[in-house]
CSV table of C-alpha atoms in Angstrom, one decimal:
chain,number,residue,atom,x,y,z
A,1,MET,CA,-81.6,-46.0,21.9
A,2,ILE,CA,-80.6,-43.5,24.7
A,3,SER,CA,-77.9,-43.9,27.8
A,4,THR,CA,-76.1,-41.8,30.4
A,5,HIS,CA,-73.1,-43.9,29.5
A,6,ASN,CA,-69.9,-42.2,28.0
A,7,SER,CA,-70.6,-40.2,24.3
A,8,TYR,CA,-74.3,-41.6,24.8
A,9,TRP,CA,-74.3,-38.9,27.7
A,10,PHE,CA,-73.7,-36.1,25.4
A,11,TRP,CA,-76.1,-37.1,22.6
A,12,GLY,CA,-78.9,-36.7,25.1
A,13,TYR,CA,-82.7,-37.8,24.8
A,14,PRO,CA,-85.7,-36.8,22.7
A,15,LYS,CA,-87.2,-33.8,23.9
A,16,ALA,CA,-90.6,-35.4,23.4
A,17,GLY,CA,-92.3,-38.8,23.6
A,18,LEU,CA,-90.6,-40.6,26.6
A,19,GLY,CA,-93.5,-41.7,28.2
A,20,THR,CA,-93.0,-45.3,27.5
A,21,VAL,CA,-89.3,-46.8,27.5
A,22,ILE,CA,-87.7,-50.1,27.5
A,23,VAL,CA,-85.4,-50.3,30.4
A,24,LEU,CA,-82.2,-52.6,30.4
A,25,GLY,CA,-81.5,-53.8,34.0
A,26,GLY,CA,-81.5,-51.4,37.3
A,27,ASP,CA,-83.4,-52.3,40.8
A,28,GLU,CA,-87.3,-53.5,40.1
A,29,GLU,CA,-88.2,-51.0,43.3
A,30,ASP,CA,-86.3,-47.9,41.8
A,31,ASN,CA,-87.7,-48.7,38.7
A,32,LYS,CA,-91.3,-49.0,40.1
A,33,ARG,CA,-90.9,-45.7,41.7
A,34,SER,CA,-90.0,-44.1,38.4
A,35,CYS,CA,-92.9,-45.7,36.5
A,36,ALA,CA,-96.7,-45.3,36.6
A,37,GLY,CA,-96.8,-49.0,35.2
A,38,LEU,CA,-93.9,-51.4,35.3
A,39,THR,CA,-93.8,-54.8,33.2
A,40,LEU,CA,-91.1,-57.2,33.3
A,41,ALA,CA,-90.8,-58.2,29.7
A,42,ALA,CA,-87.8,-60.7,29.6
A,43,VAL,CA,-84.7,-61.9,31.3
A,44,HIS,CA,-81.4,-61.7,29.2
A,45,THR,CA,-79.4,-64.7,29.6
A,46,CYS,CA,-75.9,-65.5,28.0
A,47,HIS,CA,-73.4,-68.3,28.3
A,48,TYR,CA,-69.9,-65.8,28.1
A,49,CYS,CA,-71.0,-62.7,29.7
A,50,ILE,CA,-69.4,-61.1,32.9
A,51,PRO,CA,-71.8,-62.7,35.9
A,52,TYR,CA,-73.6,-59.2,36.9
A,53,GLU,CA,-74.9,-59.0,33.2
A,54,ASN,CA,-76.4,-62.3,33.2
A,55,ASN,CA,-80.1,-62.8,34.0
A,56,MET,CA,-80.5,-59.0,33.4
A,57,PRO,CA,-84.2,-58.1,33.5
A,58,ILE,CA,-85.7,-56.1,30.7
A,59,TYR,CA,-88.9,-53.9,31.8
A,60,ILE,CA,-91.4,-51.9,29.8
A,61,CYS,CA,-91.8,-48.9,31.9
A,62,ARG,CA,-95.0,-47.0,30.7
A,63,GLY,CA,-96.0,-43.2,32.6
A,64,LEU,CA,-92.1,-42.1,33.3
A,65,ARG,CA,-92.5,-40.2,36.3
A,66,VAL,CA,-89.0,-38.9,36.4
A,67,CYS,CA,-87.9,-35.8,34.5
A,68,PRO,CA,-85.2,-37.0,31.9
A,69,ALA,CA,-83.0,-34.1,32.7
A,70,GLU,CA,-82.9,-35.1,36.2
A,71,ILE,CA,-81.9,-38.7,35.1
A,72,TRP,CA,-78.7,-37.0,33.1
A,73,GLU,CA,-78.1,-34.9,36.0
A,74,VAL,CA,-77.8,-38.0,38.4
A,75,GLU,CA,-76.8,-41.0,36.1
A,76,LYS,CA,-74.0,-39.4,34.3
A,77,ASN,CA,-71.4,-42.2,33.8
A,78,PHE,CA,-68.0,-41.5,32.3
A,79,GLN,CA,-66.0,-44.8,32.6
B,1,MET,CA,-27.4,-65.4,18.3
B,2,GLY,CA,-25.6,-64.0,15.1
B,3,GLU,CA,-28.9,-63.5,13.3
B,4,LEU,CA,-30.0,-60.9,15.8
B,5,SER,CA,-26.6,-59.2,16.1
B,6,PRO,CA,-26.7,-55.3,15.3
B,7,ARG,CA,-25.0,-54.6,12.1
B,8,SER,CA,-22.2,-52.0,12.1
B,9,PRO,CA,-22.7,-48.8,10.4
B,10,GLY,CA,-22.1,-49.0,6.6
B,11,HIS,CA,-22.7,-53.2,7.0
B,12,ASN,CA,-24.9,-53.9,4.3
B,13,GLU,CA,-25.1,-57.9,4.7
B,14,SER,CA,-28.7,-57.9,6.0
B,15,VAL,CA,-29.9,-55.9,3.0
B,16,SER,CA,-27.9,-57.6,0.4
B,17,HIS,CA,-31.0,-59.6,-0.3
B,18,PRO,CA,-34.1,-57.2,0.7
B,19,GLN,CA,-36.2,-59.0,-1.8
B,20,SER,CA,-36.2,-62.3,-0.1
B,21,SER,CA,-36.8,-60.8,3.3
B,22,ILE,CA,-39.7,-58.3,1.9
B,23,LEU,CA,-41.3,-61.5,0.4
B,24,LEU,CA,-41.1,-63.3,3.4
B,25,ILE,CA,-42.5,-60.7,5.5
B,26,LEU,CA,-45.4,-60.2,2.8
B,27,VAL,CA,-46.2,-63.9,3.1
B,28,PHE,CA,-46.7,-63.7,7.1
B,29,ALA,CA,-48.8,-60.3,6.4
B,30,PHE,CA,-50.8,-62.3,3.8
B,31,GLY,CA,-51.3,-65.2,6.1
B,32,ILE,CA,-52.5,-63.2,9.2
B,33,LEU,CA,-55.1,-60.9,6.6
B,34,ALA,CA,-56.6,-64.2,5.5
B,35,PHE,CA,-56.9,-65.7,8.8
B,36,HIS,CA,-58.7,-62.5,10.3
B,37,LEU,CA,-61.0,-62.3,7.0
B,38,LEU,CA,-61.7,-66.0,7.2
B,39,VAL,CA,-62.7,-65.9,10.8
B,40,ASN,CA,-64.6,-62.9,10.5
B,41,ALA,CA,-66.5,-64.3,7.4
B,42,PHE,CA,-67.1,-67.6,8.7
B,43,GLY,CA,-66.6,-67.7,12.5
B,44,GLY,CA,-66.4,-65.5,15.6
B,45,TYR,CA,-69.4,-65.0,18.0
B,46,GLY,CA,-71.4,-62.1,16.3
B,47,ILE,CA,-70.8,-58.2,16.8
B,48,PHE,CA,-69.2,-57.4,20.1
B,49,ARG,CA,-71.2,-55.3,22.4
B,50,ASP,CA,-68.4,-52.4,22.1
B,51,GLU,CA,-68.4,-52.5,18.4
B,52,PHE,CA,-72.1,-51.5,18.4
B,53,TYR,CA,-71.0,-48.5,20.5
B,54,TYR,CA,-68.2,-47.5,18.2
B,55,ILE,CA,-70.7,-48.1,15.3
B,56,ALA,CA,-72.9,-45.1,16.9
B,57,CYS,CA,-70.1,-43.0,17.6
B,58,SER,CA,-69.0,-43.5,13.7
B,59,LYS,CA,-72.7,-42.1,13.0
B,60,ARG,CA,-71.8,-39.2,14.9
B,61,LEU,CA,-68.5,-38.6,13.7
B,62,ALA,CA,-66.7,-35.4,16.3
B,63,LEU,CA,-63.0,-34.5,16.8
B,64,GLY,CA,-63.2,-36.1,20.4
B,65,TYR,CA,-65.4,-38.6,22.6
B,66,VAL,CA,-65.7,-39.1,26.1
B,67,ASP,CA,-63.6,-42.3,25.9
B,68,GLN,CA,-61.7,-42.4,22.9
B,69,PRO,CA,-59.3,-40.4,20.1
B,70,PRO,CA,-61.3,-39.7,17.0
B,71,LEU,CA,-59.2,-41.6,14.4
B,72,ALA,CA,-60.7,-44.9,15.3
B,73,MET,CA,-64.2,-43.8,14.7
B,74,PHE,CA,-63.5,-41.9,11.2
B,75,LEU,CA,-61.7,-45.5,10.3
B,76,MET,CA,-65.3,-47.3,11.4
B,77,ASP,CA,-66.9,-44.9,9.1
B,78,ALA,CA,-64.8,-45.7,6.1
B,79,GLY,CA,-65.1,-49.4,7.0
B,80,ARG,CA,-69.0,-49.6,7.2
B,81,TRP,CA,-68.9,-47.1,3.9
B,82,LEU,CA,-66.3,-49.6,2.3
B,83,PHE,CA,-67.1,-52.7,3.2
B,84,GLY,CA,-70.8,-52.9,4.9
B,85,GLU,CA,-72.2,-52.7,8.2
B,86,SER,CA,-71.5,-56.5,9.0
B,87,GLN,CA,-69.3,-58.4,11.4
B,88,PHE,CA,-67.0,-59.1,8.4
B,89,GLY,CA,-67.0,-55.3,7.0
B,90,ILE,CA,-66.5,-53.5,10.0
B,91,ARG,CA,-63.5,-55.9,11.0
B,92,VAL,CA,-61.8,-55.7,7.8
B,93,LEU,CA,-59.6,-52.4,8.7
B,94,PRO,CA,-58.6,-54.1,12.0
B,95,ALA,CA,-57.3,-57.3,10.0
B,96,PHE,CA,-55.3,-54.7,7.6
B,97,ALA,CA,-53.8,-53.1,10.7
B,98,HIS,CA,-52.6,-56.7,11.8
B,99,ALA,CA,-51.1,-57.4,8.8
B,100,LEU,CA,-49.4,-53.8,8.7
B,101,THR,CA,-48.0,-54.7,12.5
B,102,VAL,CA,-46.4,-57.8,10.9
B,103,ILE,CA,-45.0,-55.9,8.0
B,104,LEU,CA,-43.5,-53.1,10.3
B,105,GLY,CA,-42.1,-55.6,12.8
B,106,GLY,CA,-40.6,-57.4,9.9
B,107,LEU,CA,-39.0,-54.2,8.5
B,108,ILE,CA,-37.6,-53.3,12.2
B,109,ALA,CA,-35.9,-56.8,12.2
B,110,GLN,CA,-34.5,-56.3,9.0
B,111,ARG,CA,-33.4,-52.8,9.5
B,112,LEU,CA,-31.8,-54.1,12.8
B,113,GLY,CA,-29.7,-56.3,10.9
B,114,GLY,CA,-31.8,-59.7,11.1
B,115,ARG,CA,-31.6,-61.8,8.1
B,116,LYS,CA,-34.4,-64.3,7.1
B,117,THR,CA,-34.5,-66.4,10.0
B,118,ALA,CA,-34.6,-63.2,12.4
B,119,VAL,CA,-37.2,-61.5,10.1
B,120,ALA,CA,-39.5,-64.8,9.9
B,121,LEU,CA,-39.3,-65.3,13.9
B,122,THR,CA,-40.2,-61.6,14.4
B,123,CYS,CA,-43.1,-62.1,11.6
B,124,LEU,CA,-44.2,-65.2,13.4
B,125,ALA,CA,-44.3,-63.6,16.9
B,126,VAL,CA,-46.2,-60.7,15.6
B,127,SER,CA,-48.7,-62.9,13.7
B,128,LEU,CA,-49.3,-65.1,16.9
B,129,ALA,CA,-49.1,-62.8,19.7
B,130,PRO,CA,-52.5,-63.4,21.5
B,131,ILE,CA,-53.0,-59.7,22.6
B,132,ILE,CA,-52.5,-58.6,19.3
B,133,ILE,CA,-54.8,-61.1,17.6
B,134,GLY,CA,-57.4,-60.1,20.0
B,135,HIS,CA,-57.2,-56.7,19.4
B,136,ALA,CA,-57.3,-56.9,15.7
B,137,GLY,CA,-60.0,-59.6,16.1
B,138,ILE,CA,-62.7,-57.2,16.6
B,139,PHE,CA,-62.7,-53.3,15.8
B,140,GLN,CA,-61.3,-51.2,18.3
B,141,MET,CA,-58.7,-48.8,18.3
B,142,ASN,CA,-56.2,-50.8,19.9
B,143,ALA,CA,-55.7,-52.5,16.9
B,144,PHE,CA,-54.6,-49.3,15.1
B,145,SER,CA,-52.5,-48.5,18.2
B,146,HIS,CA,-50.0,-51.3,17.4
B,147,VAL,CA,-49.5,-50.1,13.9
B,148,PHE,CA,-48.9,-46.3,15.1
B,149,TRP,CA,-46.5,-47.7,17.7
B,150,SER,CA,-44.6,-50.2,15.5
B,151,LEU,CA,-44.2,-47.2,12.9
B,152,SER,CA,-42.9,-45.2,15.9
B,153,GLY,CA,-40.4,-47.8,16.4
B,154,TYR,CA,-39.5,-48.3,12.8
B,155,PHE,CA,-38.9,-44.4,12.4
B,156,LEU,CA,-36.7,-44.6,15.4
B,157,VAL,CA,-34.6,-47.6,14.1
B,158,LEU,CA,-34.3,-45.5,10.9
B,159,ILE,CA,-33.2,-42.4,12.9
B,160,ILE,CA,-30.4,-44.3,14.8
B,161,ASP,CA,-29.7,-45.7,11.7
B,162,ARG,CA,-29.3,-43.2,9.3
B,163,SER,CA,-29.2,-40.1,11.5
B,164,ARG,CA,-31.6,-38.2,9.5
B,165,PRO,CA,-33.3,-35.2,11.6
B,166,ALA,CA,-36.0,-34.8,9.2
B,167,LEU,CA,-37.2,-38.3,10.3
B,168,TRP,CA,-38.0,-36.8,13.9
B,169,ILE,CA,-40.9,-34.8,12.4
B,170,LEU,CA,-42.2,-38.2,11.2
B,171,LEU,CA,-41.7,-39.6,14.6
B,172,GLY,CA,-43.6,-36.8,16.2
B,173,LEU,CA,-46.6,-36.8,13.5
B,174,VAL,CA,-46.9,-40.3,14.4
B,175,MET,CA,-46.7,-40.4,18.0
B,176,ALA,CA,-49.2,-37.1,18.3
B,177,ARG,CA,-51.7,-39.3,16.5
B,178,ARG,CA,-54.1,-39.5,19.6
B,179,LYS,CA,-54.4,-35.5,19.9
B,180,PRO,CA,-53.7,-33.4,16.8
B,181,TRP,CA,-52.6,-30.4,18.8
B,182,ASN,CA,-49.6,-32.4,20.1
B,183,ILE,CA,-48.2,-32.6,16.9
B,184,ILE,CA,-46.3,-29.7,16.8
B,185,ARG,CA,-45.5,-30.2,20.6
B,186,ARG,CA,-44.2,-33.5,20.2
B,187,SER,CA,-42.1,-32.5,17.0
B,188,ILE,CA,-40.4,-29.7,18.5
B,189,HIS,CA,-39.7,-31.7,21.7
B,190,CYS,CA,-38.2,-34.8,19.6
B,191,ARG,CA,-36.0,-32.4,18.0
B,192,VAL,CA,-34.5,-30.8,21.1
């Protein structure tokens, strides 16, 4: 599990083996630009969550094109 | 309300039967503890997503995190170790925190001169306050904040009641819990 949110940002990412990742949410077109191959694996629905977290797509991203360091630089999220 | 009128110095009517008030306080404390433990064992909606984050934090213990002070994560680690990594296990300590808050509320009411009715009303209010039930119903640092703020209030009442300067040190220690380096600063500040 890696994330750029709060303390997860400090814990970082693996130095190797990030070729295939599971992506929770995000814009599909953005995700396609970052992956050699993007597959919609599932859509997560929930009755009691806030609306923008309902119907969240879960993608499998193969062949990550973006450098993780670049993601960490841009997506740092402390809130 | 005569029940809640502050007592004058040296007036000991309210503490003439301290055992009965203490027993009453403990009944409420055990009641709310049992409520939380039963709900956590047989009800609830599963582990809340923030709790998964706190579990992750407790597996990387540190003196500080981006979004929280360190004590709660040490408590989460202790809770996982003592009671297991389950919905029930990680929520045992918050349940005790609510019970402790009830005890401190009752002690404050007693120390302010309240008799059994006032003490019972205080304990009932602290037990049933939705915000405290919500905070102690899952693992989060707010459950422990209620304990420390109540303890601060109790020390403050003792300071006013007994006029013991040494209690300012204890008050400073409790209020500085979030940032250990504040201990000395707050203790000194409180005594000025």
